[in-house]
Tab-separated table of C-alpha atoms in Angstrom:
chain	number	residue	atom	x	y	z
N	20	UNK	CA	-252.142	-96.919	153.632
N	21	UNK	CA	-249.181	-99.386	153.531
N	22	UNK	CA	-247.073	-97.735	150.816
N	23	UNK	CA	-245.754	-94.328	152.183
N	24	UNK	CA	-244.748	-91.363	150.119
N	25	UNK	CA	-241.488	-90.124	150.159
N	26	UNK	CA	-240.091	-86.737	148.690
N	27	UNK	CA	-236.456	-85.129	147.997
N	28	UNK	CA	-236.046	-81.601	148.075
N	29	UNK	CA	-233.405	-81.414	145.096
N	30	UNK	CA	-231.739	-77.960	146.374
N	31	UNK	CA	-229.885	-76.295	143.505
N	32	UNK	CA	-228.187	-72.915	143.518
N	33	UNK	CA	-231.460	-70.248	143.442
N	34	UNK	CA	-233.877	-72.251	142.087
N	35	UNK	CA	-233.903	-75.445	139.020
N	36	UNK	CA	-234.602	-73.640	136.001
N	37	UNK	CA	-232.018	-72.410	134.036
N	38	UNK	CA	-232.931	-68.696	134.171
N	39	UNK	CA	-233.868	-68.585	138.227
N	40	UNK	CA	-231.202	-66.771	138.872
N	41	UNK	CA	-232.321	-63.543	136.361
N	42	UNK	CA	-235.819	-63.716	137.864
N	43	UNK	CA	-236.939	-60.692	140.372
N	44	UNK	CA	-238.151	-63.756	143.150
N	45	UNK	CA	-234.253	-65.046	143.410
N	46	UNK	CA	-231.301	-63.003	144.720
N	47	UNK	CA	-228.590	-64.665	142.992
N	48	UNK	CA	-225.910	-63.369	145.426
N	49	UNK	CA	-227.312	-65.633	147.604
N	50	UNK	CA	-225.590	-69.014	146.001
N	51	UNK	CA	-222.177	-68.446	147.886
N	52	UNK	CA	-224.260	-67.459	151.303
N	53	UNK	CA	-224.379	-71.287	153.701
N	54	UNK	CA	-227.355	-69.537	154.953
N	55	UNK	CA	-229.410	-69.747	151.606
N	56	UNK	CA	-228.829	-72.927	151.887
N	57	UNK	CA	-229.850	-73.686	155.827
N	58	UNK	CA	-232.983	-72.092	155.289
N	59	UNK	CA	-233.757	-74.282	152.113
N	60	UNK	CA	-232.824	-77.504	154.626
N	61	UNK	CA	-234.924	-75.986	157.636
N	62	UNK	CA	-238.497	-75.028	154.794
N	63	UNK	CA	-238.054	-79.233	153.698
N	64	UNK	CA	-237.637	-79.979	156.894
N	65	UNK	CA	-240.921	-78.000	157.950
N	66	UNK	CA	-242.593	-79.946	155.691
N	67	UNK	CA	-241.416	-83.452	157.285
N	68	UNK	CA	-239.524	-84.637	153.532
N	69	UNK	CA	-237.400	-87.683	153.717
N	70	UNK	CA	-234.331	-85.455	152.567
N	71	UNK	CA	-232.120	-82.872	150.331
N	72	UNK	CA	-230.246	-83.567	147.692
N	73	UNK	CA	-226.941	-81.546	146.556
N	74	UNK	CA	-225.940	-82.378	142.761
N	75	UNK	CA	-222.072	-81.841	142.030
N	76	UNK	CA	-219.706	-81.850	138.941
N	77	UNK	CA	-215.867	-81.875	138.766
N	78	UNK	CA	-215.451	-79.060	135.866
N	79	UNK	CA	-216.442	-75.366	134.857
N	80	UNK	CA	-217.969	-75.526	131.289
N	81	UNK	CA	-219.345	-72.962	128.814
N	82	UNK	CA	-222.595	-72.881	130.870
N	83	UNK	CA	-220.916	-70.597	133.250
N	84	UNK	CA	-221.226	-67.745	131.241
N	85	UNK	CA	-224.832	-67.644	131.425
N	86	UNK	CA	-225.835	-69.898	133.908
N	87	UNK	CA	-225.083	-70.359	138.006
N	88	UNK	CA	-222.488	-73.371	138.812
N	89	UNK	CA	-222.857	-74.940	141.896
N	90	UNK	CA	-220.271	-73.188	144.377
N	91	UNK	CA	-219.785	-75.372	147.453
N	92	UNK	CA	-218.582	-79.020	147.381
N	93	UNK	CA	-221.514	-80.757	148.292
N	94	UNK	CA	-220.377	-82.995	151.493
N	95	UNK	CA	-218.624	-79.571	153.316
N	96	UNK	CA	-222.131	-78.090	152.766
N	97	UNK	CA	-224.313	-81.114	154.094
N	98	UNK	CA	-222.089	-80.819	157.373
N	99	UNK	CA	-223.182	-76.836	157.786
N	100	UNK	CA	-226.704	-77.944	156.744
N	101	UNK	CA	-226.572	-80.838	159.529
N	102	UNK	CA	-226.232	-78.651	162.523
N	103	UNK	CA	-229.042	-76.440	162.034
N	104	UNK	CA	-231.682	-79.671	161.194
N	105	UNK	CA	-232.361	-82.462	163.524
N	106	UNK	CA	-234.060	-84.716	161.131
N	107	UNK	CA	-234.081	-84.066	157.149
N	108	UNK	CA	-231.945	-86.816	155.436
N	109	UNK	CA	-228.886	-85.414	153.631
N	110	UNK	CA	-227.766	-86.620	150.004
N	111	UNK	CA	-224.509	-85.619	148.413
N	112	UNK	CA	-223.285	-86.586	144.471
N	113	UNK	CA	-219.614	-87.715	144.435
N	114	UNK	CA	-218.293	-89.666	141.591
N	115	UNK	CA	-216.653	-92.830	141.214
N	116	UNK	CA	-215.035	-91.861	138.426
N	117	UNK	CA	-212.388	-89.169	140.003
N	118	UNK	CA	-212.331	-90.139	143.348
N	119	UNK	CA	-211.192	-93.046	145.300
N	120	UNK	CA	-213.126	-95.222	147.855
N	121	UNK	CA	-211.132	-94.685	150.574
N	122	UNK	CA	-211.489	-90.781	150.893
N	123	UNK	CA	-214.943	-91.413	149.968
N	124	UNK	CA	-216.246	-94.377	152.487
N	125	UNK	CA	-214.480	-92.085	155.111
N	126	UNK	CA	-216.265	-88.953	154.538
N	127	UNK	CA	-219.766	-90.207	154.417
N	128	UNK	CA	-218.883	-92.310	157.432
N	129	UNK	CA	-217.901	-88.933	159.449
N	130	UNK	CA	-221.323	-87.360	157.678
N	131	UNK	CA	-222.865	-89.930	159.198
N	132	UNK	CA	-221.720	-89.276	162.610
N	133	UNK	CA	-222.475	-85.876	162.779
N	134	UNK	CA	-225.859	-85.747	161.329
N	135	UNK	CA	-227.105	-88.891	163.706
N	136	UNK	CA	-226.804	-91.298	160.680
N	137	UNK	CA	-228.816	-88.773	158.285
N	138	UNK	CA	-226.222	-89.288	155.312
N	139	UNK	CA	-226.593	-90.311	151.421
N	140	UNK	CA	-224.220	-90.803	148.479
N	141	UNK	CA	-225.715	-89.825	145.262
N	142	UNK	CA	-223.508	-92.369	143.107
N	143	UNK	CA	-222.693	-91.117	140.144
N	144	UNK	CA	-220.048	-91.790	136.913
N	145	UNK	CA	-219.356	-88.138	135.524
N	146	UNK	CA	-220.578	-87.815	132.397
N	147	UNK	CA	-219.067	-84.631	131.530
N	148	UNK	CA	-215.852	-85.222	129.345
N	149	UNK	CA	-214.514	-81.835	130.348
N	150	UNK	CA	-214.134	-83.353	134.083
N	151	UNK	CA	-210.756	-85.645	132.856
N	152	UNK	CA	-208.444	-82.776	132.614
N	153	UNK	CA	-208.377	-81.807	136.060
N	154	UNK	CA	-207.379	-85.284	136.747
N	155	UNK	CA	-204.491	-86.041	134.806
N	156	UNK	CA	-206.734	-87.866	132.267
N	157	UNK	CA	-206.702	-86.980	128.608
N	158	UNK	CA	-209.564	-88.276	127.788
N	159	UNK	CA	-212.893	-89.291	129.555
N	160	UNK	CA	-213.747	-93.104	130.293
N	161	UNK	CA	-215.670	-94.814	128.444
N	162	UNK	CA	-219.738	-95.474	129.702
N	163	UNK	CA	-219.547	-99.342	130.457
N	164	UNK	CA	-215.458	-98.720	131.750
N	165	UNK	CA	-216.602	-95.710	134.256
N	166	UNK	CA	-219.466	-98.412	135.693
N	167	UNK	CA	-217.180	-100.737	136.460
N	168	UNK	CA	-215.136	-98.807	138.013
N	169	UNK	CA	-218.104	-97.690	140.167
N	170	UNK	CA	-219.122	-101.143	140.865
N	171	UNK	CA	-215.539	-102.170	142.627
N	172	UNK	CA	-215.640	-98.591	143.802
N	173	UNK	CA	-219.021	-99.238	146.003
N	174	UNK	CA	-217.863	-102.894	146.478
N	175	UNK	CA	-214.521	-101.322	148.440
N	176	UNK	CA	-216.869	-98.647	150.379
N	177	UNK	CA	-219.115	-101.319	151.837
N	178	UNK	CA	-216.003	-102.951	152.978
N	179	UNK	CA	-215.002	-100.665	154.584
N	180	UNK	CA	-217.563	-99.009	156.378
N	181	UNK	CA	-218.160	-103.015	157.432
N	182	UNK	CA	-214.776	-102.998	158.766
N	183	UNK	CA	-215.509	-101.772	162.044
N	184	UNK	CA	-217.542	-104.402	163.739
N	185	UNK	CA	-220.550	-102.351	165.532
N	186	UNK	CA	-219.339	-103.285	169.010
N	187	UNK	CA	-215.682	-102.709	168.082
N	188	UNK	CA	-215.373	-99.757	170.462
N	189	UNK	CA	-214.449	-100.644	173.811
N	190	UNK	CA	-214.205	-97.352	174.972
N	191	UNK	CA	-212.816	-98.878	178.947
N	192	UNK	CA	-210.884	-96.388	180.620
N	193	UNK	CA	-210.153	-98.982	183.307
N	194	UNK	CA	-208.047	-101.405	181.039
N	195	UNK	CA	-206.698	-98.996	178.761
N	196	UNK	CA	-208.837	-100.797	175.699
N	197	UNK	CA	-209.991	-98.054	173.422
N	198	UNK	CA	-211.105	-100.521	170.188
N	199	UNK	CA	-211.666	-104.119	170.253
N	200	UNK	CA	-208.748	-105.128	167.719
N	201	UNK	CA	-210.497	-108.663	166.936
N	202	UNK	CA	-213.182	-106.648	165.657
N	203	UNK	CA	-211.560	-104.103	163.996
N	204	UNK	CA	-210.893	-105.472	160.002
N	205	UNK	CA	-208.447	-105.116	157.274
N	206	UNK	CA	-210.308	-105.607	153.853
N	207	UNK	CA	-207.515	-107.028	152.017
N	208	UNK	CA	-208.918	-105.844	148.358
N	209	UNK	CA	-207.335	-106.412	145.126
N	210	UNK	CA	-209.106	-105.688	142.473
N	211	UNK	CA	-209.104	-104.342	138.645
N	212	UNK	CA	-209.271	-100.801	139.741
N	213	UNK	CA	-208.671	-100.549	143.670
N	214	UNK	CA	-205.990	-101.654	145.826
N	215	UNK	CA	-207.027	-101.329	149.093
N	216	UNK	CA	-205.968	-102.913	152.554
N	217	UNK	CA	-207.803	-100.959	155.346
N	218	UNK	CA	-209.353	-101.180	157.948
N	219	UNK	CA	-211.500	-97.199	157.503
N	220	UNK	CA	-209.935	-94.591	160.301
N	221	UNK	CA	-213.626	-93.802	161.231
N	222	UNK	CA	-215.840	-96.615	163.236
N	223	UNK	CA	-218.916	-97.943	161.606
N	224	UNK	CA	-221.431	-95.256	160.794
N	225	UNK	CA	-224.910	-95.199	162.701
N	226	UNK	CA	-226.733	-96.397	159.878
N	227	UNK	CA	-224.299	-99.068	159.286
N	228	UNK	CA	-223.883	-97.599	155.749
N	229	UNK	CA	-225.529	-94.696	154.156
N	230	UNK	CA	-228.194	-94.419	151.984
N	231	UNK	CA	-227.170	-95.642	148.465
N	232	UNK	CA	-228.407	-93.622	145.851
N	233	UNK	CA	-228.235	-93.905	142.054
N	234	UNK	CA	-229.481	-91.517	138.990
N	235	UNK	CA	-228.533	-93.551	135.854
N	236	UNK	CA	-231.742	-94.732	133.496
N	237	UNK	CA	-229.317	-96.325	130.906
N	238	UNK	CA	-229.044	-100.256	130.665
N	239	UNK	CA	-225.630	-100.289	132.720
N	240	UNK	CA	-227.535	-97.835	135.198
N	241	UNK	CA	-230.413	-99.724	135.133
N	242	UNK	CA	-228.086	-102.930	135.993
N	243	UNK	CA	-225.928	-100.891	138.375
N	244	UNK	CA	-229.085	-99.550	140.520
N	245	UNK	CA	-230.482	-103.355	140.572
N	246	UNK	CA	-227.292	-104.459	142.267
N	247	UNK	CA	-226.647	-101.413	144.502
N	248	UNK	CA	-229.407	-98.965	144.850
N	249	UNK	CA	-231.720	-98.375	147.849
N	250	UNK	CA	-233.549	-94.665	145.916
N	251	UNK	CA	-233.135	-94.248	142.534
N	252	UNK	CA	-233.552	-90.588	141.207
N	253	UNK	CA	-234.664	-90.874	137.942
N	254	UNK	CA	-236.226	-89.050	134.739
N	255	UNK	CA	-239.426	-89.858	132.673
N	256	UNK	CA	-241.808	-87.302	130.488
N	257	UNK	CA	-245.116	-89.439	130.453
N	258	UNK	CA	-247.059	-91.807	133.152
N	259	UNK	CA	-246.517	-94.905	130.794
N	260	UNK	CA	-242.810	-94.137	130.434
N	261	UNK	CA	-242.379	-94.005	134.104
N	262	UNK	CA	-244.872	-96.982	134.673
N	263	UNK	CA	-242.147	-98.929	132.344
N	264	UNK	CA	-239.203	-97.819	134.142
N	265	UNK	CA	-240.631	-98.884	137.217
N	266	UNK	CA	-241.405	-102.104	136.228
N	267	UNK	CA	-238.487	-102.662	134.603
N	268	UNK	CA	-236.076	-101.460	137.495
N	269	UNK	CA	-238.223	-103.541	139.976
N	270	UNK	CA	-237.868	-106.702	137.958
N	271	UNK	CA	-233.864	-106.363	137.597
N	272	UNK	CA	-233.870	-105.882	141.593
N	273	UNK	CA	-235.625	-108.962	142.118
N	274	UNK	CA	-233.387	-110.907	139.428
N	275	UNK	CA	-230.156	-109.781	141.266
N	276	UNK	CA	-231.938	-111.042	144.168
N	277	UNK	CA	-232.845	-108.384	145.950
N	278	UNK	CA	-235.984	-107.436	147.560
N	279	UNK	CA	-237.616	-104.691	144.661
N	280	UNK	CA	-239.261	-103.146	147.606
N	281	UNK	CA	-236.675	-102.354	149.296
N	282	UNK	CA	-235.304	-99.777	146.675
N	283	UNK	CA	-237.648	-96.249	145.959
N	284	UNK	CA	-238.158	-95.111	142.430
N	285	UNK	CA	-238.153	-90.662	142.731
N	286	UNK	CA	-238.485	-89.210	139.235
N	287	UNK	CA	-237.929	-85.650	138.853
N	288	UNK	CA	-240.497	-82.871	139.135
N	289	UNK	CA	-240.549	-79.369	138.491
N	290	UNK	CA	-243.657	-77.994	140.205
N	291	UNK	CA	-244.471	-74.396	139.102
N	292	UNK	CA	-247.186	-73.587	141.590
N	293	UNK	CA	-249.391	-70.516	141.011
N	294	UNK	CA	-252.802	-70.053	143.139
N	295	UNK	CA	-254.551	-70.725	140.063
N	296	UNK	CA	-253.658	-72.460	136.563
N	297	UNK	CA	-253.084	-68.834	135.099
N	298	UNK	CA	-251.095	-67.750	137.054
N	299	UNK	CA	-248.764	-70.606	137.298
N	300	UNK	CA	-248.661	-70.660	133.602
N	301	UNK	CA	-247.765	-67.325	133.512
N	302	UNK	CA	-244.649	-67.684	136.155
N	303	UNK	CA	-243.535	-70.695	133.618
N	304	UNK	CA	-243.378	-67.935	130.854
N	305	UNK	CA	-242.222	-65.654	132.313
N	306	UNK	CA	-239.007	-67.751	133.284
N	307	UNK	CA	-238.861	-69.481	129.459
N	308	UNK	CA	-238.656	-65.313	128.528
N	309	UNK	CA	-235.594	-65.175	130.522
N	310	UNK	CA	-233.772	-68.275	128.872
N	311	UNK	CA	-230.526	-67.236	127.295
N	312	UNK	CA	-230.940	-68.795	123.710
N	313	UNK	CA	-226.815	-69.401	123.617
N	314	UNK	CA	-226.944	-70.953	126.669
N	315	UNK	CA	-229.182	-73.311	126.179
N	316	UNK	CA	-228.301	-74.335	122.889
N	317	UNK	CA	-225.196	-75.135	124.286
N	318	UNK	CA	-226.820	-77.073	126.996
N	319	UNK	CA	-228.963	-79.117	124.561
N	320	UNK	CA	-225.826	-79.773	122.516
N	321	UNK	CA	-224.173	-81.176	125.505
N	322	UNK	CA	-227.008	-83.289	126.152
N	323	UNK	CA	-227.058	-84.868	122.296
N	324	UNK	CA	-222.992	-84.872	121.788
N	325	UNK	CA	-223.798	-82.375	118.772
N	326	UNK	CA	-222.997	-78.633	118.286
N	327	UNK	CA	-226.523	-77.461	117.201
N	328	UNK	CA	-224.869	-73.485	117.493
N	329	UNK	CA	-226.098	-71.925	114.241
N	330	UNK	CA	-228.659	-73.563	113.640
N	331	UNK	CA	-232.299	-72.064	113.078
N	332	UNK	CA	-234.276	-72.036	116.585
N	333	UNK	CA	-237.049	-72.249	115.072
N	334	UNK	CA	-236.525	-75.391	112.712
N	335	UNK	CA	-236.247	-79.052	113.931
N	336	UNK	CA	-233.417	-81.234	115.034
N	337	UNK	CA	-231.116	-82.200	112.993
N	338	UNK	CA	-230.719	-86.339	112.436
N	339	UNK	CA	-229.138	-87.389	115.887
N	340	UNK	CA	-226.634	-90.884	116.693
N	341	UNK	CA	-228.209	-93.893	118.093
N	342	UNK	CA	-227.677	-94.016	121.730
N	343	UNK	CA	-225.558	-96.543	121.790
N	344	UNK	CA	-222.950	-94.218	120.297
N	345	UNK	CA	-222.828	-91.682	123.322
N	346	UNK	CA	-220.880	-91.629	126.040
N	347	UNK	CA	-222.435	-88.919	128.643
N	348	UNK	CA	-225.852	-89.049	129.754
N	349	UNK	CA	-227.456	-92.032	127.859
N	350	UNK	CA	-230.642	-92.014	129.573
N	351	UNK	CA	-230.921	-88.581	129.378
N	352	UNK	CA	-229.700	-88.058	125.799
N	353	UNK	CA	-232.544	-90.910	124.818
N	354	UNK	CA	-235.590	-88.741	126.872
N	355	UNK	CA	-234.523	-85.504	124.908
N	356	UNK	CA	-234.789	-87.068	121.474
N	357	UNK	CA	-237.926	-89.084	122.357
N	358	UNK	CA	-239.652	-85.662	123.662
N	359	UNK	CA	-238.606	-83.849	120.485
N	360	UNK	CA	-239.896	-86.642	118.173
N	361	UNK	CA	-243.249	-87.115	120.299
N	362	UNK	CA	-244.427	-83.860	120.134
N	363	UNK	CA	-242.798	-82.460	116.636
N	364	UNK	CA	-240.582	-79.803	118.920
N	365	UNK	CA	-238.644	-77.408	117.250
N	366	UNK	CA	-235.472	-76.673	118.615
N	367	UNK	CA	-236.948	-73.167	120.077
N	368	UNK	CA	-239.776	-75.206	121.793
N	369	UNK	CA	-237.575	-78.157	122.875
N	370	UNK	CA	-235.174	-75.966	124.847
N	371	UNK	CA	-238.173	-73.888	126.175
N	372	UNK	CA	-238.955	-77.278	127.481
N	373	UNK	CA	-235.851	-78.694	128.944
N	374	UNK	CA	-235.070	-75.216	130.697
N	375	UNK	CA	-237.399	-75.978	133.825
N	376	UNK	CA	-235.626	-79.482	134.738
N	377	UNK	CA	-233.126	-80.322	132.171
N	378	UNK	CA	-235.618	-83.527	130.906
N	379	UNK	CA	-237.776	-84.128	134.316
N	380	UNK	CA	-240.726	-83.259	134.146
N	381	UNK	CA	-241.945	-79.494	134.598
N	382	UNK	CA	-246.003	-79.551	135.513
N	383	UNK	CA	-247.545	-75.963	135.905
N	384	UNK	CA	-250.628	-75.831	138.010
N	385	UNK	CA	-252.167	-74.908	141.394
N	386	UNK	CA	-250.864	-76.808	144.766
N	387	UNK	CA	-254.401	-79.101	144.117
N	388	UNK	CA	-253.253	-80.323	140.370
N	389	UNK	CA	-249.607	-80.328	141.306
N	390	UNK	CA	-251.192	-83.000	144.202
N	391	UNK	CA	-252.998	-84.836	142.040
N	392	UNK	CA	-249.649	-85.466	139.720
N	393	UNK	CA	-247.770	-86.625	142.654
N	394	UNK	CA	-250.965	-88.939	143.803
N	395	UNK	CA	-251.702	-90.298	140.173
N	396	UNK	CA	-247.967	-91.456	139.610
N	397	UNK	CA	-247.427	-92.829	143.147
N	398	UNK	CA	-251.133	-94.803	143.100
N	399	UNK	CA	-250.347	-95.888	139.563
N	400	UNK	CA	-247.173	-97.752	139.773
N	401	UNK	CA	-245.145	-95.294	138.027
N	402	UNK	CA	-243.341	-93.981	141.804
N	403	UNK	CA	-242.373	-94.156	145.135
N	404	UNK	CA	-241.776	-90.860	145.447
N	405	UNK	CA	-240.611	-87.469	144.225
N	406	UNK	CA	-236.939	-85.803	143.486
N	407	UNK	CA	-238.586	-82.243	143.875
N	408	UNK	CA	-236.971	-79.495	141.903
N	409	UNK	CA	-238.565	-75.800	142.370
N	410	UNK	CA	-237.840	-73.755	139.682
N	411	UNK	CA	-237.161	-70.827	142.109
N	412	UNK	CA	-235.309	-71.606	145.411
N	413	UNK	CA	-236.674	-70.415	148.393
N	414	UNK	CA	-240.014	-69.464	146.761
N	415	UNK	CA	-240.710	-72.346	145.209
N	416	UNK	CA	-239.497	-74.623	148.256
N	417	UNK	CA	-242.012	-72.779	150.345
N	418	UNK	CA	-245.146	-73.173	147.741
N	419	UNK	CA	-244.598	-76.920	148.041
N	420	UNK	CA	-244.087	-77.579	150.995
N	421	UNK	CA	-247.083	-74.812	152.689
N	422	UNK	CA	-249.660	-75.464	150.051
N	423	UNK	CA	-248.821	-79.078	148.224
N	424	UNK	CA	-247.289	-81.075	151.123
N	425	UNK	CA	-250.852	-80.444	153.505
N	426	UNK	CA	-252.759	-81.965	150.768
N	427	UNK	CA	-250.548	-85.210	150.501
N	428	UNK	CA	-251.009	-85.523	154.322
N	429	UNK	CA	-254.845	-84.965	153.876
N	430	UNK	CA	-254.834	-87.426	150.933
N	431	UNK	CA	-253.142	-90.221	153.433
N	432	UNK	CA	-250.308	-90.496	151.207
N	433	UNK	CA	-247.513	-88.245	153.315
N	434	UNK	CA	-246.232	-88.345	157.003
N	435	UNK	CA	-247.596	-85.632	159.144
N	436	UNK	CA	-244.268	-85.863	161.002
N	437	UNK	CA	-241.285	-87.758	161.517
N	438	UNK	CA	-241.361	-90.965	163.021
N	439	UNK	CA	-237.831	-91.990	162.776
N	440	UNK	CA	-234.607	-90.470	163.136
N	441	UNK	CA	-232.303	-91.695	160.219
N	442	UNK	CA	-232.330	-91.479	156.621
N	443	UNK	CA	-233.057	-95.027	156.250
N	444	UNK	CA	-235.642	-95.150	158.720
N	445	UNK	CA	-237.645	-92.094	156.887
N	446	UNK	CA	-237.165	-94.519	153.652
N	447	UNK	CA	-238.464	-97.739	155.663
N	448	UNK	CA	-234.962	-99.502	154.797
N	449	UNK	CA	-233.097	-101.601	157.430
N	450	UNK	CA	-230.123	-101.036	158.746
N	451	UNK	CA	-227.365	-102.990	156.761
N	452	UNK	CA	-225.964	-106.030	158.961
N	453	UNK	CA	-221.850	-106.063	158.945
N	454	UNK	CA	-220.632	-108.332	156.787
N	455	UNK	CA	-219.088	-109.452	160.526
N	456	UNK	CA	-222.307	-109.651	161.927
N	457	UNK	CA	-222.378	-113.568	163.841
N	458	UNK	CA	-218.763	-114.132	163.194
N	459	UNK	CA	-217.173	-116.288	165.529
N	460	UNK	CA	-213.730	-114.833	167.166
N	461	UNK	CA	-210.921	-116.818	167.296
N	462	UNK	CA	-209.167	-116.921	170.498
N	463	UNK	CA	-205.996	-118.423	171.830
């Protein structure tokens, strides 16, 4: 068929759900071992996905009590993770927000290098408030402030990954020319946020830039991913919510003149794979009979910008602000409240809910219906593909990808192996042209 599947393995600490970790199929001991994580890179890339994804955040909350924190900063793992795969793409989450471009543009450039031009940046904003006072910030950014900031931010990384013309390396021992200096570019930018002369202390990267991801549903994410993004990770409940997201990412691509196919829509899924429906229903409660109630309370209060502690688990939500009025996870914060209203949730059921994937979708099944979620959304204009979230890590990993992934290939609608070597290429993007590219030199 013309339109190719692609799929994310979302790798997160011992599995997605928020009580993996207390399950007897996860060794939690396992989330400071690199090897937990090479194997998890080497089952994905067994089963010929596009990539894996690290997530990241820049602060130690409440959740920590209860629940695992990621331990390794995500880039420093994607380089251990790059010399034990030859293929899988590899996708790290660094914010705009409390970072500059400069460190940034040069570390996914030298990612780049080593992997063979495998490298991603998850783009993100930080939305956690607690993240500003471990960088002398007393309070957290505003939403629209924090995506301008990552608009020059991206702007500035472009410019400098562009300003090493591809060719700039000489590399002739005879004339004692390491680097073409006419092709070697200062970027000379003055901004609102970012001073920055340059030129980057790394040469171009092999995919002339990597892969730009985004993860925001909100209008100014929505705006941002039209103008920047090449995959989108995203988060919808119900086939006509993701059918509208699609569309309506799609037509802002095309309105900021871009090509829409040229950026992939992933929502999030939590497959919970059993051998038959029972039994996968019974693994999903089993984990929901693990959930820490306090924990997940004070998730779900993070999520809404209200402290719902003390409240009855078993009644409903209490009246909650219009979106507009928060400043973390908009998107996010407008799928809780739309699930909980939809289906009359109490607060015991909506947290039973949100425990598997945090507001992506959790679908129980056997690898056959799990297949037939994956082929309904993708045939139905809802998807390009999959951010795939096991709810145990590497068990779940392993049921996908050895019972879910040979159906997609028999189906037509997944590669039966690789047949390109970068990121971009298992995405079907093009490599980026310099913004150098046909420039004239000037000589004396």
């Amino acid at each position: 068929m013309s339109r190719t599947l692609h799929l994310n393995a979302f790798l997160m600490g011992v599995g997605h759900h928020e009580a993996a970790w207390r399950h007897p199929r996860t060794d939690p001991r396992r989330v400071g071992d690199v090897r937990h994580f090479q194997e998890l890179a080497r089952i994905a890339e067994r089963g010929t996905l596009d990539s894996v994804f690290l997530a990241d955040g820049l602060a130690v909350g409440p959740a920590v009590r209860h629940n695992i924190q990621a331990v390794f900063e995500p880039l420093t793992l994607l380089a251990a993770l790059a010399t034990v795969t030859e293929h899988i793409g590899l996708i790290a989450t660094v914010s705009t927000t409390y970072n500059e471009p400069f460190n940034v543009a040069r570390k996914f450039a030298s990612l780049d290098h080593l992997s063979g031009g495998r490298a991603g940046w998850n783009i993100v904003t930080s939305a956690q408030s607690g993240e500003a006072a471990n960088f002398n910030l007393d309070e957290h950014p505003a939403h629209a402030d924090r995506y301008r900031r990552a608009a020059e931010f991206v702007d500035v990384a472009i410019k400098l990954w562009d300003s090493w013309e591809d060719d700039a390396l000489a590399l002739d021992p005879a004339s004692g020319v390491f680097a073409d200096t006419d092709r070697v570019h200062e970027i000379a930018h003055t901004g609102a946020h970012f001073r920055v002369r340059g030129p980057l202390n790394t040469p171009r990267p092999p995919q002339g830039r990597p892969l730009l991801v985004q993860a925001g549903s909100s209008a100014d994410g929505i705006a941002f991913a039209a103008r920047y993004a090449e995959a989108v990770f995203t988060a919808q409940q119900t086939l006509a919510d993701g059918q509208a997201f699609y569309a309506a990412l799609k037509r802002a691509t095309a309105a900021a003149g871009r090509d829409p196919d040229l950026v992939k829509v992933l929502p999030g899924i939590a497959p919970v794979i059993g051998g038959t429906e029972e039994e996968a229903r019974a693994l999903a409660d089993e984990l929901e009979a693990l959930i820490v109630p306090e924990h997940a309370l004070a998730q779900l209060s993070g999520m809404t910008g209200l402290d719902l502690t003390g409240l009855p688990l078993d009644g409903p939500l209490p009246e909650l602000p219009d979106v507009s009025a928060v400043q973390s996870h908009q998107s996010r914060y407008q799928l809780v409240v739309e699930l909980a209203c939809r289906e009359n949730l109490t607060i015991r059921q909506l947290i039973g809910r949100l425990g598997g994937g945090r507001g992506h979708r959790v679908v129980a099944g056997t690898p056959e219906q799990i297949a037939d979620q994956i082929e309904l959304w993708f045939t139905q204009g809802a998807a390009d593909g999959f951010n795939v979230m096991p709810p145990l890590l590497p068990y779940g990993l392993e049921a996908f990808v050895d019972h879910v992934v040979p159906l997609l290939r028999e189906r037509g609608l997944f590669r039966p192996e690789y047949t390109g070597r970068t990121l971009r290429e298992h995405y079907g993007l093009p490599r980026p042209a310099s913004t150098y590219a046909g420039r004239e030199l000037v000589t004396a």
